[in-house]
Coordinates of C-alpha atoms in Angstrom, one line a residue:
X12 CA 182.1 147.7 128.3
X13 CA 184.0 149.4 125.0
X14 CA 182.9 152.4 123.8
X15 CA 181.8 150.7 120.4
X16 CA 179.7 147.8 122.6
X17 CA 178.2 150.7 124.3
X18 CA 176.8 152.4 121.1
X19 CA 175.9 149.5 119.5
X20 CA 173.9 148.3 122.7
X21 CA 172.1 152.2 122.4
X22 CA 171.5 152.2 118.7
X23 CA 169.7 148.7 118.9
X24 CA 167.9 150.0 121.6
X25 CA 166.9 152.8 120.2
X26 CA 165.1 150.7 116.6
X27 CA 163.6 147.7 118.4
X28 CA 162.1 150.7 120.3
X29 CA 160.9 152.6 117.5
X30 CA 159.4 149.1 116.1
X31 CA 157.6 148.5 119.3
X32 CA 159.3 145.3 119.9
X33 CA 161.7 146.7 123.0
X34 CA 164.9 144.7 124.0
X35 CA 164.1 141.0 123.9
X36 CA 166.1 139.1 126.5
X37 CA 166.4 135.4 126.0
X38 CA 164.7 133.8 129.1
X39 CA 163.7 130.3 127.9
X40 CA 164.9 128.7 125.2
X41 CA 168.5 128.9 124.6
X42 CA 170.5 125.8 124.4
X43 CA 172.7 124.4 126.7
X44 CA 176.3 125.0 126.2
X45 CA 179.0 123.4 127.3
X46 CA 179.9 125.1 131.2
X47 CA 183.2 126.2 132.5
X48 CA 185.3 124.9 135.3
X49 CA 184.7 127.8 138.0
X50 CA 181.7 129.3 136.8
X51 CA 179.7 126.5 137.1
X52 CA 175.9 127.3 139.6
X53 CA 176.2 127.4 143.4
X54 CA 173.3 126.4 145.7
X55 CA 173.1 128.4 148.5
X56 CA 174.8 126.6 151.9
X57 CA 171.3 125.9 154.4
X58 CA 172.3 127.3 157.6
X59 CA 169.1 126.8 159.2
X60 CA 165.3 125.5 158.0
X61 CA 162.0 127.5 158.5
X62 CA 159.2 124.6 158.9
X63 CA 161.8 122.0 158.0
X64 CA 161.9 123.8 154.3
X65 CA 165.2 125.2 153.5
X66 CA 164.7 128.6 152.4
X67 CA 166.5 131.4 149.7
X68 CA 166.2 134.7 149.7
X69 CA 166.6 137.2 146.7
X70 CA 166.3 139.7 150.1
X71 CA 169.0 138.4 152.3
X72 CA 172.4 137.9 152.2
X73 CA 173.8 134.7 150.8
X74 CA 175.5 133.7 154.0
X75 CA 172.0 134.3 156.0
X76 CA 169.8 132.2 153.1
X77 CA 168.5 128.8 153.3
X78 CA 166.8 127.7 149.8
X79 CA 163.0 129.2 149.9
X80 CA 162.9 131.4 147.2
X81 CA 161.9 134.9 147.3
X82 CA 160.5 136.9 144.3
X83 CA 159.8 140.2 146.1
X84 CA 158.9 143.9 144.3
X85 CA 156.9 142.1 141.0
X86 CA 154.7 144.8 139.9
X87 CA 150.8 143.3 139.5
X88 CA 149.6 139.8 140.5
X89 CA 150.3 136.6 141.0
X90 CA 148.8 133.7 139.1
X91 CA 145.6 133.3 141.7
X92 CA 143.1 132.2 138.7
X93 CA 141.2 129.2 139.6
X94 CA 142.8 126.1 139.0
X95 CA 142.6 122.7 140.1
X96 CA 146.1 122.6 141.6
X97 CA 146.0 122.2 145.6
X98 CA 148.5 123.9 148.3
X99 CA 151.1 121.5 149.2
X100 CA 149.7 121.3 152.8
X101 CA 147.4 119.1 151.4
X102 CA 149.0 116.5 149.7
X103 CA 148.2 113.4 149.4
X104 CA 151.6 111.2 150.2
X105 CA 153.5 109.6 147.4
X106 CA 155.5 107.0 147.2
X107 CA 159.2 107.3 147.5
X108 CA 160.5 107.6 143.8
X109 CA 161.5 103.7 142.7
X110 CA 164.1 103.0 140.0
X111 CA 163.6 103.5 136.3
X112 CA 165.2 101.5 133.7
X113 CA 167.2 103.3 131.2
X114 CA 165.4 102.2 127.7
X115 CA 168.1 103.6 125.7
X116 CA 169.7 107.0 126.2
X117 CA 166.2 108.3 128.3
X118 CA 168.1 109.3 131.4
X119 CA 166.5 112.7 130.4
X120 CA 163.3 111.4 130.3
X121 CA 163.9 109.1 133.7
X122 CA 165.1 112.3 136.0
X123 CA 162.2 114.6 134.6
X124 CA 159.6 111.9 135.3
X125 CA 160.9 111.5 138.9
X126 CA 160.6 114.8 139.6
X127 CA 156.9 114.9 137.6
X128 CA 155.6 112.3 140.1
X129 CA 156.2 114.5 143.1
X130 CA 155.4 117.5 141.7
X131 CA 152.5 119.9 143.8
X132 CA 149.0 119.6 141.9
X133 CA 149.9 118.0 138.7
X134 CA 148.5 114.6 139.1
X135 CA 145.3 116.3 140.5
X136 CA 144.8 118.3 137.6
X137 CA 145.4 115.6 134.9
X138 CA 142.9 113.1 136.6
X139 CA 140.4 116.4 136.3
X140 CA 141.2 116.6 132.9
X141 CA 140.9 113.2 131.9
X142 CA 137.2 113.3 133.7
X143 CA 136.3 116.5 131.5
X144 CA 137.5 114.5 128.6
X145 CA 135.1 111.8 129.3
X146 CA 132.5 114.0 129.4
X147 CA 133.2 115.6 126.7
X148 CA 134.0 112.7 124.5
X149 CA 137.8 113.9 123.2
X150 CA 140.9 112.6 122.9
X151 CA 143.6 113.0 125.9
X152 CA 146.1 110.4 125.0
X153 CA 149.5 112.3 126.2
X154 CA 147.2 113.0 129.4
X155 CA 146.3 109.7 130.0
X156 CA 149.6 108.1 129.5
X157 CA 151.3 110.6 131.6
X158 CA 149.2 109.6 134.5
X159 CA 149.3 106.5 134.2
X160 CA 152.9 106.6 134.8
X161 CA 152.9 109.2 137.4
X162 CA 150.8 106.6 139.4
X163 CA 154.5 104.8 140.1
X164 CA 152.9 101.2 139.1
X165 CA 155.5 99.3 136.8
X166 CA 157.0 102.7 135.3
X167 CA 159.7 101.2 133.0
X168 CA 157.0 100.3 131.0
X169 CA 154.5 102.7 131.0
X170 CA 157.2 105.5 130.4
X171 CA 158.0 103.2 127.6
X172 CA 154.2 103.7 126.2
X173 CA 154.4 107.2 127.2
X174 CA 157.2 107.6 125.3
X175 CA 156.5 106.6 122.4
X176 CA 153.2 108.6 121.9
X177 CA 155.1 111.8 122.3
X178 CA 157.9 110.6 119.9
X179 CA 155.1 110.1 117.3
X180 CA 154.4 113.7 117.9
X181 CA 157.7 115.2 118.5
X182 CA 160.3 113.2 116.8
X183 CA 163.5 114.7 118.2
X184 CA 162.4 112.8 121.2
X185 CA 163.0 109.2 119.9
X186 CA 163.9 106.3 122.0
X187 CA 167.6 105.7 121.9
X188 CA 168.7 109.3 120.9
X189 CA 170.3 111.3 123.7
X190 CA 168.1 114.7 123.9
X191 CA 168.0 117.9 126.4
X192 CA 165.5 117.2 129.8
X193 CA 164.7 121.4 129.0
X194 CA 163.6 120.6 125.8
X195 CA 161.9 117.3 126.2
X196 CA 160.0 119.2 129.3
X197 CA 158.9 122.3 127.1
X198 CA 157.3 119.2 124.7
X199 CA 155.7 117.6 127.5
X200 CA 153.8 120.4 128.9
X201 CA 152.9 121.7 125.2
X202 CA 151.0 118.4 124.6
X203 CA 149.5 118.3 128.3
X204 CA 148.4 122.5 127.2
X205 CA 146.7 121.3 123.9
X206 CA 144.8 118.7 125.4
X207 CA 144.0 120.9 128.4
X208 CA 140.8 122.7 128.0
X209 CA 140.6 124.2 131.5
X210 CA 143.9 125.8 131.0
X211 CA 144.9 124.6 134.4
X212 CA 148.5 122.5 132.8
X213 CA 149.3 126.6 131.7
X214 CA 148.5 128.6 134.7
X215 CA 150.1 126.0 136.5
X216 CA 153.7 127.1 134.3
X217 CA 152.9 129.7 133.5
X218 CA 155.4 133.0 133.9
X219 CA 154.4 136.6 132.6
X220 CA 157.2 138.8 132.3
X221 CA 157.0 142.7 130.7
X222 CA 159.5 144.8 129.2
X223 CA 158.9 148.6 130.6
X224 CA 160.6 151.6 129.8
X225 CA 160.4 154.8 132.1
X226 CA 161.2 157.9 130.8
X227 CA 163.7 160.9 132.8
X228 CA 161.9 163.7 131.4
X229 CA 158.2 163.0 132.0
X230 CA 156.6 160.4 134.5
X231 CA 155.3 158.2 131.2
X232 CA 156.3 154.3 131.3
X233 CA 155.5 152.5 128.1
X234 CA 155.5 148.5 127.9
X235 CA 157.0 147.4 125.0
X236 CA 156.9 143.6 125.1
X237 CA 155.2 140.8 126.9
X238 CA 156.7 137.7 127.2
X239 CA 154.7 134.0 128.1
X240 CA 156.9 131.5 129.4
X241 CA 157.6 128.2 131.3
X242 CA 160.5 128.5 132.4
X243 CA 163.5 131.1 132.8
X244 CA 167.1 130.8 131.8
X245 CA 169.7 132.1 134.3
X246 CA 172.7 133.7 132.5
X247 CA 175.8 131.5 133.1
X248 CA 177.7 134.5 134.3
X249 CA 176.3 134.6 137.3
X250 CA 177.5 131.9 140.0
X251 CA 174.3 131.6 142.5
X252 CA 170.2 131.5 141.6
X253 CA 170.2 134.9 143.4
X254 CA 172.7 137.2 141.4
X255 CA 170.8 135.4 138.2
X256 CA 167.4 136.5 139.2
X257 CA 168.8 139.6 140.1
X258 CA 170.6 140.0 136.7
X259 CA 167.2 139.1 134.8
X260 CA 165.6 141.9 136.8
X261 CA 168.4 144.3 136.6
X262 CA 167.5 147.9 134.8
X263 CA 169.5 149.9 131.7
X264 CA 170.5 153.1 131.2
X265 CA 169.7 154.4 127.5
X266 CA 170.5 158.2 126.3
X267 CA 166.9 159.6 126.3
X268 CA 168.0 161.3 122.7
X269 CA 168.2 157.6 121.4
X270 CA 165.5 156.2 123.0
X271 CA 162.5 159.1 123.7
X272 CA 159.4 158.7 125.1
X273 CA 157.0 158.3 122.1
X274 CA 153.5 159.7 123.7
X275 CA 155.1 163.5 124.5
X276 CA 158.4 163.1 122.6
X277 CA 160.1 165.3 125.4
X278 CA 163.5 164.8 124.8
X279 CA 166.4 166.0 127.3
X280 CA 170.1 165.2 128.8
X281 CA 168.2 162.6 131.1
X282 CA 168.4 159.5 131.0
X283 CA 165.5 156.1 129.6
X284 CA 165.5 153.4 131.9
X285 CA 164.0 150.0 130.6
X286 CA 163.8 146.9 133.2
X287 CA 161.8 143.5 133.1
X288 CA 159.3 142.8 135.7
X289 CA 157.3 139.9 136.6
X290 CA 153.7 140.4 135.2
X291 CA 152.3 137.1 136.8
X292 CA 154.2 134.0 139.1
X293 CA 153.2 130.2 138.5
X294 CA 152.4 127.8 141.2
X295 CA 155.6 125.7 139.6
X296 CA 158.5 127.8 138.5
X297 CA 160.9 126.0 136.7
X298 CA 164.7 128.2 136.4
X299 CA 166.9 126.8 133.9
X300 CA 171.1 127.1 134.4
X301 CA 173.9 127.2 132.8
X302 CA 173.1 128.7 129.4
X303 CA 175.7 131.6 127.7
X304 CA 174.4 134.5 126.6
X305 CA 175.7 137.5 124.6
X306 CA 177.7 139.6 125.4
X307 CA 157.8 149.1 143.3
X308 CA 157.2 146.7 145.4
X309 CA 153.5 145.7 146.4
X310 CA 153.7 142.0 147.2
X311 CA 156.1 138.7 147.7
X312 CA 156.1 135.2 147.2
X313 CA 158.2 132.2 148.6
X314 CA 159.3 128.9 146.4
X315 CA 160.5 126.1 148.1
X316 CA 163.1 123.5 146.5
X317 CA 161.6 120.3 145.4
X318 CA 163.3 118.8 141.7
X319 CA 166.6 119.3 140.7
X320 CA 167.9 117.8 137.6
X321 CA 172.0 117.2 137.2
X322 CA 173.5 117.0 133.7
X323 CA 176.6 115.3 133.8
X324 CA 178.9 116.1 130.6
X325 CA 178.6 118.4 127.7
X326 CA 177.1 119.9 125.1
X327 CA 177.7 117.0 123.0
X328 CA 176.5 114.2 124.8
X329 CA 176.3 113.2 128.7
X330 CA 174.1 111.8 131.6
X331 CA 171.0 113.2 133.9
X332 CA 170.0 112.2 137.2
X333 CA 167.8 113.8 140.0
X334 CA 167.3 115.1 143.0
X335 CA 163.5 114.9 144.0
X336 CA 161.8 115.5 147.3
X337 CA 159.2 113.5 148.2
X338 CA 156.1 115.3 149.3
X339 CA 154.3 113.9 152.2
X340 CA 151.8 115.4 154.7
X341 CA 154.4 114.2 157.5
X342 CA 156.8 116.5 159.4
X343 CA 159.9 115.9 157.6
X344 CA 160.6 115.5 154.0
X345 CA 163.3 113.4 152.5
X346 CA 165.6 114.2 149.7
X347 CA 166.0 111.0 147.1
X348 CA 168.9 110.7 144.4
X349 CA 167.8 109.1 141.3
X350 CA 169.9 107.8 138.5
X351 CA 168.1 105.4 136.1
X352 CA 167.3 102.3 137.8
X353 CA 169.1 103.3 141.2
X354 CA 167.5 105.1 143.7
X355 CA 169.2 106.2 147.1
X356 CA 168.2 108.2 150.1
X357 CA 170.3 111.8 150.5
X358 CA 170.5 114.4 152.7
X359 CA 169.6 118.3 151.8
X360 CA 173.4 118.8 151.7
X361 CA 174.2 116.3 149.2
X362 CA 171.5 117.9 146.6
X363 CA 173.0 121.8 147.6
X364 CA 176.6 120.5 147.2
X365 CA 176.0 119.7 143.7
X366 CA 178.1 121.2 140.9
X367 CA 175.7 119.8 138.0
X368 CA 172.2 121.8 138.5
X369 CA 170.7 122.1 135.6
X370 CA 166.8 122.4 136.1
X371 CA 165.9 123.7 139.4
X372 CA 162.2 123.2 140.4
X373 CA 160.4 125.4 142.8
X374 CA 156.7 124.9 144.4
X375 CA 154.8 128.3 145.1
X376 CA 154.2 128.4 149.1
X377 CA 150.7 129.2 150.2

């Protein structure tokens, strides 16, 4: 880094700190950009399974990992509120994702629904909140049409009604315009929140992350900014899931001159340290790849792999298929690829082989 970038980085630093808004770090909502050849995402290589799951570990070495995820070292709690949503142990089995025919440029909305119907807890919690609703005697229409598709009975055309009511609400989302899965996700879930009056869609998505910044010349640490999200962006400089997590959790050095603690002003030669830390874990966490950028420990928690969507192309225009596991209370788990209308039987190598990850969907382990 150039002495200029350096200052500039320090000075900016130094007023969003004085304003109280700390360093914001995009973790959700940049767009996609085109990626390069070479830097493109790597899923770990499984070199052996633990309960036939393969694992990741932010903890290990890449050449030891297998793809649960580990999120060790966040500093409070997990999201442990009460909600509907069920461990995965007891799942009721699903059936094997069946084809869904391509309406007109809604691949994106094809691969994200595949993934939907196999996702931990989700259909469980919509058929509660359609019962409150009842009850209650509102309006769920996004609810209702979501599950009705998620039940996997003729889904070309209920996605096709489903559709169509969150076009009517979101028009960027129109059949026969080619759209972003991330985005068209985000939507989804803000509709399913609105309509939600439980809260359990949220705390099911929901990620907490704060902006702390720890002082060398007194033991103060003042949080600066608190972030809700849904999902989080790994910086396309990194090559694997681990170094991005690692990079999102990474700490910076500040002059303590530029940026000094504000409760007892002490200012020295020493230096202001500001990091991000997870403030609370969803049951679902959702990491999104591929997006450019500009230029402790008293607990863990383990993901396992179970929706991966693939954007074939570029920024200005392309395909998505799937990768979805589906769920069952058996032994073994099977891997499916999904494309459209086709649908075809893979093995846990073909889905870490792949070069186009762009959605990466993770259960929370019990």
């Amino acid at each position: 880094m150039s002495y200029r970038s350096k200052h500039r980085r320090q000075q900016f630093a130094k007023i969003q700190h004085q304003q109280s808004g700390g360093l914001k770090q995009t973790l959700g909502t940049t767009p996609r950009q085109k990626r390069r050849k070479g830097n493109q995402f790597r899923l770990p290589d499984v070199h052996q399974t633990v309960k036939n799951t393969p694992e990741y570990s932010l903890r290990k070495p890449s050449n030891e990992s297998n793809h649960v995820l580990y999120l060790a070292d966040h500093e409070e709690h997990f999201n442990n509120q009460p909600c509907d949503a069920k461990n995965t142990s007891k799942l009721i089995d699903r059936h094997p994702p069946e084809g869904i025919q391509n309406i007109g440029n809604t691949c994106y909305v094809n691969s994200l629904i595949q993934i939907l119907c196999q996702t931990p807890s989700l259909l469980e919690i919509i058929s509660n909140n359609i019962k409150r609703s009842k009850e209650a005697h509102s309006t769920v229409t996004v609810t209702r049409a979501l599950q009705e598709v998620l039940q996997q009975d003729n889904m070309s055309i209920r996605i096709r009604h489903f559709q169509n009511i969150i076009s009517r609400r979101v028009h960027d989302f129109s059949i026969g315009f080619q759209n972003d899965c991330h985005s068209y996700l985000l939507a989804v879930l803000d509709e399913l929140i609105s309509e939600d009056t439980a809260g359990d869609v949220l705390r099911l998505f929901e990620i907490r992350m704060k902006e702390e910044f720890r002082f060398g010349s007194c033991s103060h640490r003042e949080v600066t900014d608190v972030q809700t999200l849904r999902s989080l962006t790994i910086p396309s400089d990194s090559h694997t899931v681990e170094n991005g997590l690692q990079e999102l959790l990474s700490s910076e050095e500040f002059d303590e001159r530029d940026v000094p603690c504000r409760t007892c002003k002490n200012t020295g030669y020493s230096k202001t340290v500001k990091a991000m830390k997870f403030c609370q874990l969803p049951l679902i966490l959702v990491l999104q790849l591929g997006c450019f950028r500009e230029d402790t420990s008293s607990g863990s928690v383990t993901y396992s792999l179970f929706g991966v969507v693939n954007h074939h192309g570029s920024i200005y225009g392309g395909h998505y298929t799937s990768y979805v596991k589906h769920l069952t209370n058996r032994e073994e788990d099977f891997w499916y690829y999904c494309n459209d209308s086709y649908v075809q039987q893979i093995s846990t190598r073909d889905v870490l082989h792949s070069n186009e990850a762009y959605l990466l969907f993770y259960n929370r382990n019990m």
